[in-house]
Amino acid sequence: MTKKLNALASGILPFHEPGLDKALQEVIAQGNIQFASQHDQRTTEADLHFICVGTPQRAGSEAADTTYVFSAAKELAKWISKDAVVAGKSTVPVGTALALQQQMSKVAGFEVNLAWNPEFLREGTALEDSLNPDRIVIGTWNEHSAQVLRDVYKSITDTGTPFLELDVPTAELVKVSANAFLATKISFINAMAEIAEVSGADAVALAKAIGYDERIGNKFLRTGIGFGGGCLPKDIRGFMARAEELGVGSAVEFLKDVDAINLRRRDRVVELAKAELGDIANKKVTMLGISFKPDSDDLRDSPALEISQRLVALGARVVVHDPVALDALKTRDASLETEADVFEALRDADLVILGTEWRDYKELDPKQVADVVKVKTVIDGRNVLDVAKWQAAGFKVLALGRNIVNG
Ligand code: UDX
């Protein structure tokens, strides 16, 4: 077995996800989970298979890379039984399931029961989202596949969770369109932040005011350095690429702007930092939080990571603190210094940037921070700090989309 599988078999996760290690250890102790790197008789005996491999952005292209899904499906097809159902969970370009079904059937020598069953979990709350989802979506080509999936989710749907039985292309599309909508919502409020910055308005107050309209809702309207992670950025790009292939690229062309607005927020922080630091060479910047969101150590497309790297390229010395992501950072980018003690990270800083809204940072006492930094300036990249409190401790507070008057 590979190193990763060995670790998993002893209850050790390769990433940080609250509660998941405990849940894994419980199922190991109950004897309800096994790990293997090769298929064997156990595969043939199984009634249901989930394909959960990643579909990252293809190198040198905007499109999704589906090679892992196809290779997992091909291997599985050599072992599955005729009645077994295969449920794809990976986020794929619409039309992928049909191609997979044909490929698998060819390898297996019979019509494989493929279904699509997208998942909507968020990192940081993955376990809770999986056990108490707001909906379960399946797309199937036959009643047998639908019945197997109804049975497997029964304990969840019995509690009233909506169970949507759709056609396969719609099921594939649900995931990417949901992510495209969420990304659009965030970029909408970040576009308003750009307007606010030149008009003296406050995008945080604006989000609150429009969010009371139930048709708009207040979720996913947090303005700041924007979205990152392994899903939203690559999913909107992959969606555009797929729409282009289908000859309807113009239908989702607006996602280009969604992407561009999102990336411009990173530029804005770099500009603010440059303006504050003046001669940037060898100035110390403390980055509070490096993961793309709190409760995760995922650095994929992290806005805080890109901003840090750009500041280093400009000559700054960036020292990163993060409650869980420092090990992940060390293996990924050695040009960034790491410090596990937050006050040591802040010591003698010329500028503090809040990059990820970990609770630890919201709860920091600005007076204690004021005692250790060299220059009392903070850029709140997530709009979570109590501005009045930080100003009272002597800080100049800069934020995105806000008109903060510093004394
Ligand atoms: C997302 C989807 O929410 C989830 O349904 C899907 O299954 C996978 O992709 P995830 O990437 O884990 O989940 O995180 P999410 O909570 O969506 O946040 C994505 C990014 O948007 C983060 O960088 C977050 O900081 C940012 N964000 C979120 C904002 O900038 N503003 C907001 O209001 C909300």
Coordinates of C-alpha atoms and ligand atoms in Angstrom, one line a residue:
M1 CA 0.0 0.0 0.0
T2 CA 1.1 3.5 -0.6
K3 CA 2.3 5.8 2.3
K4 CA -1.0 7.8 2.1
L5 CA -3.1 4.7 2.3
N6 CA -1.1 3.3 5.2
A7 CA -1.6 6.5 7.1
L8 CA -5.3 6.5 6.4
A9 CA -5.5 2.9 7.6
S10 CA -4.0 4.0 10.9
G11 CA -6.5 6.8 11.2
I12 CA -4.3 9.7 10.0
L13 CA -5.7 12.1 7.5
P14 CA -3.4 13.7 4.8
F15 CA -5.2 17.0 5.3
H16 CA -7.0 19.1 7.9
E17 CA -10.7 18.7 8.1
P18 CA -12.5 19.3 11.5
G19 CA -14.0 16.1 13.0
L20 CA -13.0 13.8 10.1
D21 CA -10.0 12.2 11.8
K22 CA -12.3 11.2 14.7
A23 CA -14.9 9.8 12.4
L24 CA -12.2 7.9 10.4
Q25 CA -10.8 6.4 13.6
E26 CA -14.3 5.3 14.7
V27 CA -15.1 3.4 11.5
I28 CA -11.6 1.8 11.6
A29 CA -12.3 0.6 15.1
Q30 CA -15.7 -0.7 14.0
G31 CA -14.1 -2.6 11.1
N32 CA -16.2 -0.7 8.7
I33 CA -13.5 0.6 6.4
Q34 CA -10.6 -0.9 4.4
F35 CA -8.0 0.6 2.2
A36 CA -6.4 -0.9 -0.9
S37 CA -4.4 0.4 -3.8
Q38 CA -5.4 -2.4 -6.2
H39 CA -8.8 -3.9 -7.1
D40 CA -9.5 -7.4 -6.0
Q41 CA -12.5 -9.8 -5.3
R42 CA -13.9 -7.2 -2.9
T43 CA -14.5 -4.9 -5.8
T44 CA -16.4 -7.6 -7.6
E45 CA -18.6 -8.2 -4.6
A46 CA -19.5 -4.6 -4.1
D47 CA -23.1 -3.4 -4.9
L48 CA -22.1 0.3 -5.2
H49 CA -18.9 2.1 -6.2
F50 CA -18.3 5.8 -5.8
I51 CA -15.8 7.6 -8.0
C52 CA -14.5 10.6 -6.1
V53 CA -11.2 11.5 -7.7
G54 CA -10.3 15.1 -8.5
T55 CA -10.8 17.1 -11.7
P56 CA -8.2 19.8 -11.4
Q57 CA -7.6 22.5 -14.0
R58 CA -5.7 21.1 -16.9
A59 CA -2.1 22.4 -17.2
G60 CA -1.9 25.1 -19.8
S61 CA -5.6 25.3 -20.3
E62 CA -8.8 26.5 -18.5
A63 CA -10.5 23.1 -19.0
A64 CA -11.0 20.5 -16.3
D65 CA -8.6 17.6 -16.4
T66 CA -10.8 14.4 -16.4
T67 CA -8.0 11.9 -16.9
Y68 CA -8.1 10.7 -13.3
V69 CA -11.8 10.0 -13.6
F70 CA -11.4 8.1 -16.8
S71 CA -8.5 6.0 -15.5
A72 CA -10.3 5.2 -12.2
A73 CA -13.4 4.2 -14.2
K74 CA -11.4 2.1 -16.6
E75 CA -9.7 0.1 -13.8
L76 CA -13.0 -0.3 -12.0
A77 CA -14.7 -1.6 -15.1
K78 CA -12.3 -4.6 -15.2
W79 CA -13.6 -5.8 -11.9
I80 CA -17.2 -4.8 -11.4
S81 CA -20.2 -7.1 -11.5
K82 CA -23.1 -6.6 -13.9
D83 CA -25.6 -5.5 -11.2
A84 CA -23.3 -3.1 -9.5
V85 CA -23.9 0.7 -9.7
V86 CA -21.2 3.2 -10.2
A87 CA -21.9 6.7 -8.8
G88 CA -19.7 9.5 -10.0
K89 CA -19.1 12.2 -7.5
S90 CA -16.3 14.2 -9.2
T91 CA -17.1 17.6 -10.7
V92 CA -17.1 17.0 -14.4
P93 CA -17.8 18.8 -17.6
V94 CA -21.4 18.1 -18.8
G95 CA -21.3 15.1 -21.1
T96 CA -18.5 13.3 -19.3
A97 CA -20.8 10.7 -17.7
L98 CA -22.0 9.4 -21.0
A99 CA -18.4 9.0 -22.3
L100 CA -17.5 7.2 -19.1
Q101 CA -20.5 4.9 -19.3
Q102 CA -19.5 4.0 -22.9
Q103 CA -15.9 3.5 -22.0
M104 CA -16.7 1.4 -18.9
S105 CA -19.2 -0.8 -20.8
K106 CA -16.7 -1.5 -23.5
V107 CA -14.1 -2.6 -21.0
A108 CA -16.6 -4.6 -18.8
G109 CA -18.3 -6.3 -21.8
F110 CA -21.8 -5.4 -20.5
E111 CA -23.9 -2.2 -20.0
V112 CA -22.5 -0.6 -16.8
N113 CA -25.0 1.1 -14.5
L114 CA -23.4 4.5 -14.2
A115 CA -25.1 7.3 -12.3
W116 CA -24.1 10.8 -11.4
N117 CA -24.3 11.9 -7.8
P118 CA -22.6 15.3 -7.3
E119 CA -21.7 16.4 -3.8
F120 CA -21.8 19.9 -2.4
L121 CA -19.6 19.7 0.7
R122 CA -17.5 22.7 1.7
E123 CA -14.1 22.3 3.1
G124 CA -14.0 23.0 6.8
T125 CA -17.6 21.7 7.3
A126 CA -17.2 18.7 5.0
L127 CA -18.4 16.0 7.5
E128 CA -21.5 18.0 8.6
D129 CA -22.3 18.9 5.0
S130 CA -22.1 15.2 4.0
L131 CA -24.2 13.9 6.8
N132 CA -26.7 16.7 6.8
P133 CA -26.8 17.9 3.2
D134 CA -29.3 20.5 2.0
R135 CA -30.1 18.2 -0.9
I136 CA -29.1 15.0 -2.6
V137 CA -28.9 15.0 -6.4
I138 CA -28.8 11.9 -8.5
G139 CA -28.9 11.4 -12.3
T140 CA -29.5 7.9 -13.6
W141 CA -30.2 6.0 -16.8
N142 CA -32.2 3.2 -15.2
E143 CA -34.5 2.4 -12.3
H144 CA -32.1 -0.1 -10.8
S145 CA -29.4 2.6 -10.3
A146 CA -31.9 5.0 -8.8
Q147 CA -33.1 2.4 -6.4
V148 CA -29.6 1.5 -5.2
L149 CA -29.0 5.2 -4.5
R150 CA -32.3 5.7 -2.8
D151 CA -31.5 2.9 -0.5
V152 CA -28.0 4.1 0.3
Y153 CA -29.2 7.6 1.2
K154 CA -32.4 6.4 3.0
S155 CA -31.3 7.3 6.5
I156 CA -30.6 10.9 5.3
T157 CA -33.7 11.4 3.2
D158 CA -35.9 9.9 6.0
T159 CA -35.1 13.1 7.9
G160 CA -36.7 15.2 5.2
T161 CA -33.6 16.0 3.0
P162 CA -34.8 16.7 -0.5
F163 CA -33.8 13.9 -2.9
L164 CA -33.8 15.0 -6.5
E165 CA -33.9 12.3 -9.2
L166 CA -32.7 14.0 -12.5
D167 CA -31.4 13.0 -15.9
V168 CA -27.7 12.6 -16.0
P169 CA -26.6 15.8 -17.9
T170 CA -28.7 17.9 -15.4
A171 CA -27.1 16.1 -12.5
E172 CA -23.6 16.9 -13.9
L173 CA -24.6 20.5 -14.5
V174 CA -26.0 21.1 -11.0
K175 CA -22.6 21.1 -9.4
V176 CA -20.8 23.4 -11.8
S177 CA -23.7 25.8 -12.1
A178 CA -24.1 26.0 -8.3
N179 CA -20.4 26.8 -8.0
A180 CA -20.7 29.3 -10.8
F181 CA -23.6 31.0 -9.1
L182 CA -21.7 31.2 -5.8
A183 CA -18.6 32.6 -7.4
T184 CA -20.8 35.2 -9.2
K185 CA -22.4 36.2 -5.9
I186 CA -18.9 36.8 -4.3
S187 CA -17.6 38.7 -7.4
F188 CA -20.8 40.8 -7.5
I189 CA -20.2 42.1 -4.0
N190 CA -16.5 42.5 -4.7
A191 CA -17.4 44.5 -7.8
M192 CA -19.5 46.7 -5.5
A193 CA -16.4 47.0 -3.4
E194 CA -14.6 48.5 -6.3
I195 CA -17.4 51.1 -6.7
A196 CA -17.4 51.7 -3.0
E197 CA -13.6 52.4 -3.0
V198 CA -14.0 55.3 -5.3
S199 CA -17.3 56.7 -4.1
G200 CA -16.9 56.7 -0.3
A201 CA -19.5 54.0 0.2
D202 CA -19.1 50.9 2.4
A203 CA -19.5 47.5 0.7
V204 CA -19.8 45.6 4.0
A205 CA -22.8 47.8 5.0
L206 CA -24.1 47.5 1.4
A207 CA -24.0 43.7 1.5
K208 CA -25.9 43.7 4.8
A209 CA -28.6 46.1 3.3
I210 CA -29.1 44.1 0.1
G211 CA -28.9 40.8 1.9
Y212 CA -32.1 41.5 3.9
D213 CA -34.0 41.1 0.6
E214 CA -34.9 37.4 0.8
R215 CA -34.5 37.1 -2.9
I216 CA -30.9 38.1 -2.6
G217 CA -30.1 36.6 0.9
N218 CA -27.1 37.5 3.0
K219 CA -24.9 34.4 2.4
F220 CA -21.9 34.5 0.1
L221 CA -21.8 38.3 0.1
R222 CA -18.7 38.6 2.2
T223 CA -16.5 41.1 0.5
G224 CA -12.7 40.8 0.7
I225 CA -9.8 39.2 -1.1
G226 CA -12.1 36.9 -2.9
F227 CA -12.6 33.2 -3.5
G228 CA -9.9 30.6 -3.9
G229 CA -9.6 26.8 -3.2
G230 CA -9.8 23.7 -5.3
C231 CA -13.4 24.3 -6.6
L232 CA -14.8 27.7 -7.4
P233 CA -11.9 29.1 -9.5
K234 CA -11.2 26.0 -11.6
D235 CA -14.9 25.1 -11.9
I236 CA -15.9 28.5 -13.5
R237 CA -12.9 28.2 -15.9
G238 CA -13.8 24.6 -16.7
F239 CA -17.4 25.6 -17.2
M240 CA -16.4 28.3 -19.7
A241 CA -14.2 25.9 -21.6
R242 CA -16.9 23.2 -21.8
A243 CA -19.5 25.7 -23.0
E244 CA -17.1 26.9 -25.6
E245 CA -16.7 23.2 -26.8
L246 CA -20.5 22.9 -27.0
G247 CA -20.7 26.0 -29.1
V248 CA -22.4 28.1 -26.5
G249 CA -19.4 29.9 -25.0
S250 CA -21.2 33.2 -24.9
A251 CA -23.8 31.8 -22.5
V252 CA -21.2 31.8 -19.7
E253 CA -18.8 34.4 -21.0
F254 CA -19.7 36.6 -18.0
L255 CA -17.8 34.2 -15.8
K256 CA -14.6 35.7 -17.3
D257 CA -15.6 38.9 -15.5
V258 CA -16.4 36.9 -12.4
D259 CA -12.9 35.5 -12.5
A260 CA -11.3 38.9 -13.3
I261 CA -13.1 40.7 -10.5
N262 CA -11.9 38.1 -8.1
L263 CA -8.3 38.3 -9.2
R264 CA -8.4 42.1 -9.1
R265 CA -9.0 42.0 -5.4
R266 CA -5.5 40.4 -5.0
D267 CA -4.0 43.3 -7.0
R268 CA -5.7 45.7 -4.8
V269 CA -4.1 44.3 -1.6
V270 CA -0.7 44.3 -3.3
E271 CA -1.2 48.0 -4.3
L272 CA -2.3 48.9 -0.8
A273 CA 0.7 47.1 0.6
K274 CA 3.1 48.9 -1.8
A275 CA 1.6 52.3 -1.0
E276 CA 2.0 51.6 2.8
L277 CA 5.5 50.1 2.7
G278 CA 7.1 52.6 0.3
D279 CA 10.5 51.1 -0.3
I280 CA 9.4 47.5 0.0
A281 CA 12.8 45.8 -0.1
N282 CA 13.4 43.9 3.2
K283 CA 10.2 45.3 4.8
K284 CA 8.6 42.7 7.0
V285 CA 5.0 41.8 6.2
T286 CA 3.1 39.4 8.5
M287 CA 0.4 37.4 6.7
L288 CA -2.2 36.2 9.2
G289 CA -3.7 33.1 7.6
I290 CA -2.6 31.4 4.4
S291 CA -5.3 28.8 3.7
F292 CA -8.0 29.7 1.2
K293 CA -10.5 29.6 4.0
P294 CA -10.6 29.0 7.7
D295 CA -10.7 25.4 9.1
S296 CA -8.8 24.1 6.2
D297 CA -5.1 23.7 5.3
D298 CA -5.9 23.8 1.6
L299 CA -3.6 26.2 -0.3
R300 CA -5.0 25.6 -3.8
D301 CA -5.5 29.0 -5.4
S302 CA -5.4 30.7 -2.0
P303 CA -5.7 34.5 -2.4
A304 CA -3.5 35.0 0.7
L305 CA -0.8 32.7 -0.8
E306 CA -0.7 34.6 -4.1
I307 CA -0.6 38.0 -2.4
S308 CA 2.3 36.7 -0.2
Q309 CA 4.2 35.4 -3.2
R310 CA 3.8 38.7 -5.1
L311 CA 5.0 40.7 -2.1
V312 CA 8.1 38.4 -1.9
A313 CA 8.7 38.9 -5.6
L314 CA 8.7 42.7 -4.9
G315 CA 11.4 42.3 -2.3
A316 CA 9.4 42.1 0.9
R317 CA 10.1 39.5 3.7
V318 CA 6.8 37.8 4.3
V319 CA 6.3 35.8 7.5
V320 CA 3.2 33.6 7.6
H321 CA 1.2 32.5 10.5
D322 CA -1.7 30.0 10.2
P323 CA -3.3 27.8 12.8
V324 CA -3.1 24.6 10.6
A325 CA -1.6 25.3 7.2
L326 CA 2.1 25.9 7.9
D327 CA 3.2 22.3 7.2
A328 CA 1.3 22.4 3.9
L329 CA 3.0 25.7 3.1
K330 CA 6.5 24.5 3.9
T331 CA 6.2 21.7 1.4
R332 CA 4.8 24.1 -1.2
D333 CA 6.8 27.3 -1.1
A334 CA 10.0 27.7 0.8
S335 CA 10.3 31.4 -0.1
L336 CA 7.8 32.3 2.6
E337 CA 8.9 32.2 6.2
T338 CA 6.6 30.5 8.6
E339 CA 6.1 31.1 12.3
A340 CA 3.8 29.1 14.5
D341 CA 3.6 31.6 17.3
V342 CA 1.3 34.5 16.2
F343 CA 3.1 37.2 18.3
E344 CA 6.5 36.1 17.1
A345 CA 5.1 36.3 13.5
L346 CA 3.9 39.8 14.3
R347 CA 7.1 41.0 16.0
D348 CA 8.7 44.0 14.2
A349 CA 6.2 43.8 11.3
D350 CA 6.1 46.8 9.0
L351 CA 2.6 45.7 7.9
V352 CA 0.1 43.2 9.0
I353 CA -2.3 41.6 6.4
L354 CA -5.2 39.4 7.5
G355 CA -5.5 36.8 4.7
T356 CA -7.8 34.2 6.1
E357 CA -10.6 34.8 8.6
W358 CA -9.6 32.3 11.2
R359 CA -11.4 33.0 14.5
D360 CA -8.0 33.2 16.2
Y361 CA -7.4 36.5 14.4
K362 CA -10.8 38.0 15.0
E363 CA -10.1 37.4 18.7
L364 CA -6.6 38.9 18.7
D365 CA -6.2 41.7 21.2
P366 CA -5.0 44.7 19.1
K367 CA -3.3 46.2 22.1
Q368 CA -1.1 43.1 22.4
V369 CA -0.4 43.2 18.7
A370 CA 0.5 47.0 18.9
D371 CA 3.1 46.1 21.5
V372 CA 5.1 43.8 19.1
V373 CA 4.7 45.3 15.6
K374 CA 7.1 48.0 14.3
V375 CA 4.4 49.9 12.3
K376 CA 0.8 49.8 13.4
T377 CA -0.9 49.3 10.0
V378 CA -3.2 46.4 9.2
I379 CA -4.9 45.4 6.0
D380 CA -8.0 43.5 6.8
G381 CA -8.4 41.3 3.7
R382 CA -11.6 39.6 5.0
N383 CA -13.4 42.5 6.7
V384 CA -13.6 40.7 10.0
L385 CA -11.7 42.9 12.4
D386 CA -13.4 45.3 14.8
V387 CA -12.1 48.5 13.2
A388 CA -12.9 50.8 16.1
K389 CA -11.0 48.5 18.5
W390 CA -7.9 48.3 16.3
Q391 CA -7.9 52.0 15.7
A392 CA -8.2 52.6 19.5
A393 CA -5.1 50.5 19.9
G394 CA -3.3 52.9 17.5
F395 CA -3.7 51.0 14.2
K396 CA -4.3 52.4 10.8
V397 CA -6.9 50.0 9.4
L398 CA -7.1 49.5 5.7
A399 CA -9.8 47.2 4.2
L400 CA -11.3 46.3 0.9
G401 CA -14.5 48.1 -0.3
R402 CA -14.7 50.3 2.8
N403 CA -14.3 53.9 3.5
I404 CA -12.4 53.8 6.8
V405 CA -11.3 57.1 8.2
N406 CA -8.0 56.7 10.1
G407 CA -7.0 59.4 12.5
Ligands
UDX1 C1 -17.3 25.2 -2.6 C2 -18.8 25.1 -2.6 O1 -19.3 26.1 -1.6 C3 -19.2 23.7 -2.3 O2 -20.6 23.6 -2.3 C4 -18.6 22.8 -3.3 O3 -18.9 21.4 -3.0 C5 -17.1 22.9 -3.3 O4 -16.8 24.3 -3.6 P1 -15.3 25.4 -0.8 O5 -14.4 25.6 -1.9 O6 -14.9 24.3 0.2 O7 -16.8 24.9 -1.3 O8 -15.5 26.7 0.0 P2 -16.5 27.9 0.1 O9 -17.1 28.0 1.4 O10 -17.5 27.9 -1.1 O11 -15.6 29.2 -0.1 C6 -14.9 29.4 -1.3 C7 -14.1 30.6 -1.3 O12 -14.9 31.8 -1.3 C8 -13.2 30.8 -0.1 O13 -11.9 31.3 -0.5 C9 -13.9 31.8 0.8 O14 -13.1 32.6 1.6 C10 -14.5 32.7 -0.3 N1 -15.8 33.4 0.1 C11 -16.9 32.7 0.5 C12 -15.8 34.8 0.0 O15 -14.8 35.5 -0.4 N2 -17.0 35.4 0.3 C13 -18.1 34.8 0.8 O16 -19.1 35.4 1.1 C14 -18.0 33.4 0.8

